[in-house]
PDB file of C-alpha atoms in Angstrom:
ATOM      1  CA  UNK D 387     -18.196   0.724 -20.621  1.00  0.00           C
ATOM      2  CA  UNK D 388     -17.963   0.525 -16.839  1.00  0.00           C
ATOM      3  CA  UNK D 389     -16.245  -2.446 -15.310  1.00  0.00           C
ATOM      4  CA  UNK D 390     -17.164  -3.894 -11.951  1.00  0.00           C
ATOM      5  CA  UNK D 391     -14.935  -6.395 -10.162  1.00  0.00           C
ATOM      6  CA  UNK D 392     -15.405  -8.184  -6.861  1.00  0.00           C
ATOM      7  CA  UNK D 393     -12.674  -9.428  -4.524  1.00  0.00           C
ATOM      8  CA  UNK D 394     -13.676 -11.968  -1.889  1.00  0.00           C
ATOM      9  CA  UNK D 395     -11.796 -12.622   1.335  1.00  0.00           C
ATOM     10  CA  UNK D 396     -12.897 -15.021   4.069  1.00  0.00           C
ATOM     11  CA  UNK D 397     -11.789 -14.977   7.676  1.00  0.00           C
ATOM     12  CA  UNK D 398     -11.855 -17.881  10.097  1.00  0.00           C
ATOM     13  CA  UNK D 399     -11.193 -17.148  13.756  1.00  0.00           C
ATOM     14  CA  UNK D 400      -8.641 -19.553  15.259  1.00  0.00           C
ATOM     15  CA  UNK D 401      -8.255 -18.665  18.929  1.00  0.00           C
ATOM     16  CA  UNK D 402      -7.746 -15.656  21.166  1.00  0.00           C
ATOM     17  CA  UNK D 403      -7.190 -12.636  18.912  1.00  0.00           C
ATOM     18  CA  UNK D 404      -6.005 -14.665  15.914  1.00  0.00           C
ATOM     19  CA  UNK D 405      -7.600 -15.634  12.604  1.00  0.00           C
ATOM     20  CA  UNK D 406      -6.738 -16.756   9.084  1.00  0.00           C
ATOM     21  CA  UNK D 407      -7.548 -14.859   5.889  1.00  0.00           C
ATOM     22  CA  UNK D 408      -8.204 -16.855   2.719  1.00  0.00           C
ATOM     23  CA  UNK D 409      -9.794 -16.296  -0.659  1.00  0.00           C
ATOM     24  CA  UNK D 410     -11.403 -18.842  -2.947  1.00  0.00           C
ATOM     25  CA  UNK D 411      -9.239 -17.565  -5.833  1.00  0.00           C
ATOM     26  CA  UNK D 412      -5.855 -17.362  -4.037  1.00  0.00           C
ATOM     27  CA  UNK D 413      -3.366 -20.075  -3.095  1.00  0.00           C
ATOM     28  CA  UNK D 414      -1.922 -18.588   0.108  1.00  0.00           C
ATOM     29  CA  UNK D 415      -3.535 -17.703   3.413  1.00  0.00           C
ATOM     30  CA  UNK D 416      -2.518 -14.943   5.816  1.00  0.00           C
ATOM     31  CA  UNK D 417      -2.578 -15.293   9.569  1.00  0.00           C
ATOM     32  CA  UNK D 418      -3.820 -12.089  11.203  1.00  0.00           C
ATOM     33  CA  UNK D 419      -4.274 -10.852  14.739  1.00  0.00           C
ATOM     34  CA  UNK D 420      -4.814  -7.836  16.925  1.00  0.00           C
ATOM     35  CA  UNK D 421      -1.512  -5.910  17.051  1.00  0.00           C
ATOM     36  CA  UNK D 422       0.499  -5.996  20.283  1.00  0.00           C
ATOM     37  CA  UNK D 423      -0.261  -2.330  21.031  1.00  0.00           C
ATOM     38  CA  UNK D 424      -3.821  -3.361  21.966  1.00  0.00           C
ATOM     39  CA  UNK D 425      -5.137  -5.570  24.767  1.00  0.00           C
ATOM     40  CA  UNK D 426      -4.342  -9.249  24.104  1.00  0.00           C
ATOM     41  CA  UNK D 427      -2.588  -8.312  20.867  1.00  0.00           C
ATOM     42  CA  UNK D 428       0.008 -10.640  19.413  1.00  0.00           C
ATOM     43  CA  UNK D 429       3.495  -9.781  18.166  1.00  0.00           C
ATOM     44  CA  UNK D 430       4.872 -11.039  14.883  1.00  0.00           C
ATOM     45  CA  UNK D 431       1.547 -11.593  13.084  1.00  0.00           C
ATOM     46  CA  UNK D 432      -0.016  -9.433  10.351  1.00  0.00           C
ATOM     47  CA  UNK D 433      -2.556  -7.035  11.853  1.00  0.00           C
ATOM     48  CA  UNK D 434      -5.361  -5.072  10.167  1.00  0.00           C
ATOM     49  CA  UNK D 435      -3.121  -2.017  10.481  1.00  0.00           C
ATOM     50  CA  UNK D 436      -0.253  -3.766   8.665  1.00  0.00           C
ATOM     51  CA  UNK D 437      -2.656  -5.031   6.006  1.00  0.00           C
ATOM     52  CA  UNK D 438      -3.951  -1.456   5.532  1.00  0.00           C
ATOM     53  CA  UNK D 439      -0.392  -0.227   4.908  1.00  0.00           C
ATOM     54  CA  UNK D 440       0.238  -3.246   2.656  1.00  0.00           C
ATOM     55  CA  UNK D 441      -2.881  -2.438   0.601  1.00  0.00           C
ATOM     56  CA  UNK D 442      -1.629   1.117   0.059  1.00  0.00           C
ATOM     57  CA  UNK D 443       1.906  -0.041  -0.731  1.00  0.00           C
ATOM     58  CA  UNK D 444       0.955  -2.826  -3.143  1.00  0.00           C
ATOM     59  CA  UNK D 445      -1.637  -0.679  -4.938  1.00  0.00           C
ATOM     60  CA  UNK D 446       0.852   2.175  -5.310  1.00  0.00           C
ATOM     61  CA  UNK D 447       3.355  -0.286  -6.819  1.00  0.00           C
ATOM     62  CA  UNK D 448       0.822  -1.733  -9.265  1.00  0.00           C
ATOM     63  CA  UNK D 449      -0.277   1.756 -10.307  1.00  0.00           C
ATOM     64  CA  UNK D 450       3.316   2.960 -10.643  1.00  0.00           C
ATOM     65  CA  UNK D 451       4.256  -0.017 -12.831  1.00  0.00           C
ATOM     66  CA  UNK D 452       1.348   0.678 -15.200  1.00  0.00           C
ATOM     67  CA  UNK D 453       1.976   4.435 -15.395  1.00  0.00           C
ATOM     68  CA  UNK D 454       5.759   4.005 -15.747  1.00  0.00           C
ATOM     69  CA  UNK D 455       5.200   1.578 -18.624  1.00  0.00           C
ATOM     70  CA  UNK D 456       2.910   4.069 -20.381  1.00  0.00           C
ATOM     71  CA  UNK D 457       5.521   6.828 -19.932  1.00  0.00           C
ATOM     72  CA  UNK D 458       8.358   4.509 -20.991  1.00  0.00           C
ATOM     73  CA  UNK D 459      10.318   5.014 -17.776  1.00  0.00           C
ATOM     74  CA  UNK D 460      13.319   2.695 -17.698  1.00  0.00           C
ATOM     75  CA  UNK D 461      14.287   1.651 -14.195  1.00  0.00           C
ATOM     76  CA  UNK D 462      16.258  -1.171 -12.642  1.00  0.00           C
ATOM     77  CA  UNK D 463      14.846  -0.991  -9.109  1.00  0.00           C
ATOM     78  CA  UNK D 464      11.551  -0.128  -7.451  1.00  0.00           C
ATOM     79  CA  UNK D 465      11.226  -0.398  -3.701  1.00  0.00           C
ATOM     80  CA  UNK D 466       8.582   1.209  -1.528  1.00  0.00           C
ATOM     81  CA  UNK D 467       8.126   1.773   2.197  1.00  0.00           C
ATOM     82  CA  UNK D 468       4.766   2.878   3.593  1.00  0.00           C
ATOM     83  CA  UNK D 469       4.250   4.011   7.175  1.00  0.00           C
ATOM     84  CA  UNK D 470       0.741   4.553   8.524  1.00  0.00           C
ATOM     85  CA  UNK D 471      -0.012   6.717  11.552  1.00  0.00           C
ATOM     86  CA  UNK D 472      -2.783   5.417  13.852  1.00  0.00           C
ATOM     87  CA  UNK D 473      -4.249   7.782  16.394  1.00  0.00           C
ATOM     88  CA  UNK D 474      -7.406   8.392  18.366  1.00  0.00           C
ATOM     89  CA  UNK D 475      -9.557  11.176  16.915  1.00  0.00           C
ATOM     90  CA  UNK D 476     -12.862  12.119  18.518  1.00  0.00           C
ATOM     91  CA  UNK D 477     -12.859   8.885  20.507  1.00  0.00           C
ATOM     92  CA  UNK D 478     -12.184   6.593  17.510  1.00  0.00           C
ATOM     93  CA  UNK D 479      -8.981   5.005  16.253  1.00  0.00           C
ATOM     94  CA  UNK D 480      -8.253   5.975  12.668  1.00  0.00           C
ATOM     95  CA  UNK D 481      -5.243   5.931  10.390  1.00  0.00           C
ATOM     96  CA  UNK D 482      -4.779   9.640   9.822  1.00  0.00           C
ATOM     97  CA  UNK D 483      -1.705   9.597   7.607  1.00  0.00           C
ATOM     98  CA  UNK D 484       0.185   7.291   5.278  1.00  0.00           C
ATOM     99  CA  UNK D 485       3.647   8.234   4.074  1.00  0.00           C
ATOM    100  CA  UNK D 486       4.629   6.452   0.875  1.00  0.00           C
ATOM    101  CA  UNK D 487       8.382   6.398   0.254  1.00  0.00           C
ATOM    102  CA  UNK D 488       9.200   4.870  -3.133  1.00  0.00           C
ATOM    103  CA  UNK D 489      12.811   4.433  -4.219  1.00  0.00           C
ATOM    104  CA  UNK D 490      13.350   4.179  -7.965  1.00  0.00           C
ATOM    105  CA  UNK D 491      16.682   3.576  -9.640  1.00  0.00           C
ATOM    106  CA  UNK D 492      16.566   4.957 -13.154  1.00  0.00           C
ATOM    107  CA  UNK D 493      18.665   3.567 -15.974  1.00  0.00           C
ATOM    108  CA  UNK D 494      19.174   7.135 -17.259  1.00  0.00           C
ATOM    109  CA  UNK D 495      18.763   9.421 -14.267  1.00  0.00           C
ATOM    110  CA  UNK D 496      19.698  12.649 -16.060  1.00  0.00           C
ATOM    111  CA  UNK D 497      17.209  12.072 -18.890  1.00  0.00           C
ATOM    112  CA  UNK D 498      14.223  10.725 -16.965  1.00  0.00           C
ATOM    113  CA  UNK D 499      14.207  12.286 -13.462  1.00  0.00           C
ATOM    114  CA  UNK D 500      11.631  14.968 -14.275  1.00  0.00           C
ATOM    115  CA  UNK D 501       9.424  12.491 -16.103  1.00  0.00           C
ATOM    116  CA  UNK D 502       9.713  10.068 -13.171  1.00  0.00           C
ATOM    117  CA  UNK D 503       8.449  12.733 -10.758  1.00  0.00           C
ATOM    118  CA  UNK D 504       5.371  13.222 -12.978  1.00  0.00           C
ATOM    119  CA  UNK D 505       4.869   9.447 -13.084  1.00  0.00           C
ATOM    120  CA  UNK D 506       5.086   9.203  -9.289  1.00  0.00           C
ATOM    121  CA  UNK D 507       2.569  12.043  -8.851  1.00  0.00           C
ATOM    122  CA  UNK D 508       0.215  10.423 -11.388  1.00  0.00           C
ATOM    123  CA  UNK D 509       0.612   7.091  -9.588  1.00  0.00           C
ATOM    124  CA  UNK D 510      -0.359   8.680  -6.286  1.00  0.00           C
ATOM    125  CA  UNK D 511      -3.380  10.353  -7.907  1.00  0.00           C
ATOM    126  CA  UNK D 512      -4.532   7.154  -9.663  1.00  0.00           C
ATOM    127  CA  UNK D 513      -4.019   4.628  -6.841  1.00  0.00           C
ATOM    128  CA  UNK D 514      -7.437   3.088  -6.198  1.00  0.00           C
ATOM    129  CA  UNK D 515      -6.718   2.247  -2.557  1.00  0.00           C
ATOM    130  CA  UNK D 516      -5.616   5.763  -1.594  1.00  0.00           C
ATOM    131  CA  UNK D 517      -8.543   7.160  -3.576  1.00  0.00           C
ATOM    132  CA  UNK D 518     -10.879   4.958  -1.514  1.00  0.00           C
ATOM    133  CA  UNK D 519      -9.790   6.107   1.959  1.00  0.00           C
ATOM    134  CA  UNK D 520      -9.864   9.351   3.968  1.00  0.00           C
ATOM    135  CA  UNK D 521      -6.275   9.019   5.167  1.00  0.00           C
ATOM    136  CA  UNK D 522      -3.922  11.870   4.275  1.00  0.00           C
ATOM    137  CA  UNK D 523      -1.356  10.566   1.790  1.00  0.00           C
ATOM    138  CA  UNK D 524       2.167  11.980   1.600  1.00  0.00           C
ATOM    139  CA  UNK D 525       4.621  10.974  -1.126  1.00  0.00           C
ATOM    140  CA  UNK D 526       8.368  11.215  -0.455  1.00  0.00           C
ATOM    141  CA  UNK D 527      10.235   9.768  -3.470  1.00  0.00           C
ATOM    142  CA  UNK D 528      13.917   8.921  -3.676  1.00  0.00           C
ATOM    143  CA  UNK D 529      15.446   8.834  -7.143  1.00  0.00           C
ATOM    144  CA  UNK D 530      18.692   6.951  -7.634  1.00  0.00           C
TER     145      UNK D 530
END
């Protein structure tokens, strides 16, 4: 049976290049703006580019947690850094690359390192956000 889910986000423009993201099913809002690298951009506020990287990062984490549970990976730490590369290609700005750098501290490194690498690869392959975009995805894991 196929499952279909919908996720609704509303945006209300505040002033200048700033707005607020909300959802009828979420408690918190997120202030967003044009990043400072662009005309009239604002420092210190979440930008679409940061939210793009956050979508990749949070989806990779959620996927990893599910796959690691299925594979019975025992870890005491999961941390992930994602860096997206924005560039102009054929006259359009696009995010051409995202580098995902997860750090996982295993409880039994010697016993589970190989299995963890398979879990990380499966997580990358199953991440719905990275499967939904054209951006090149690179995975650089650190195992502790």
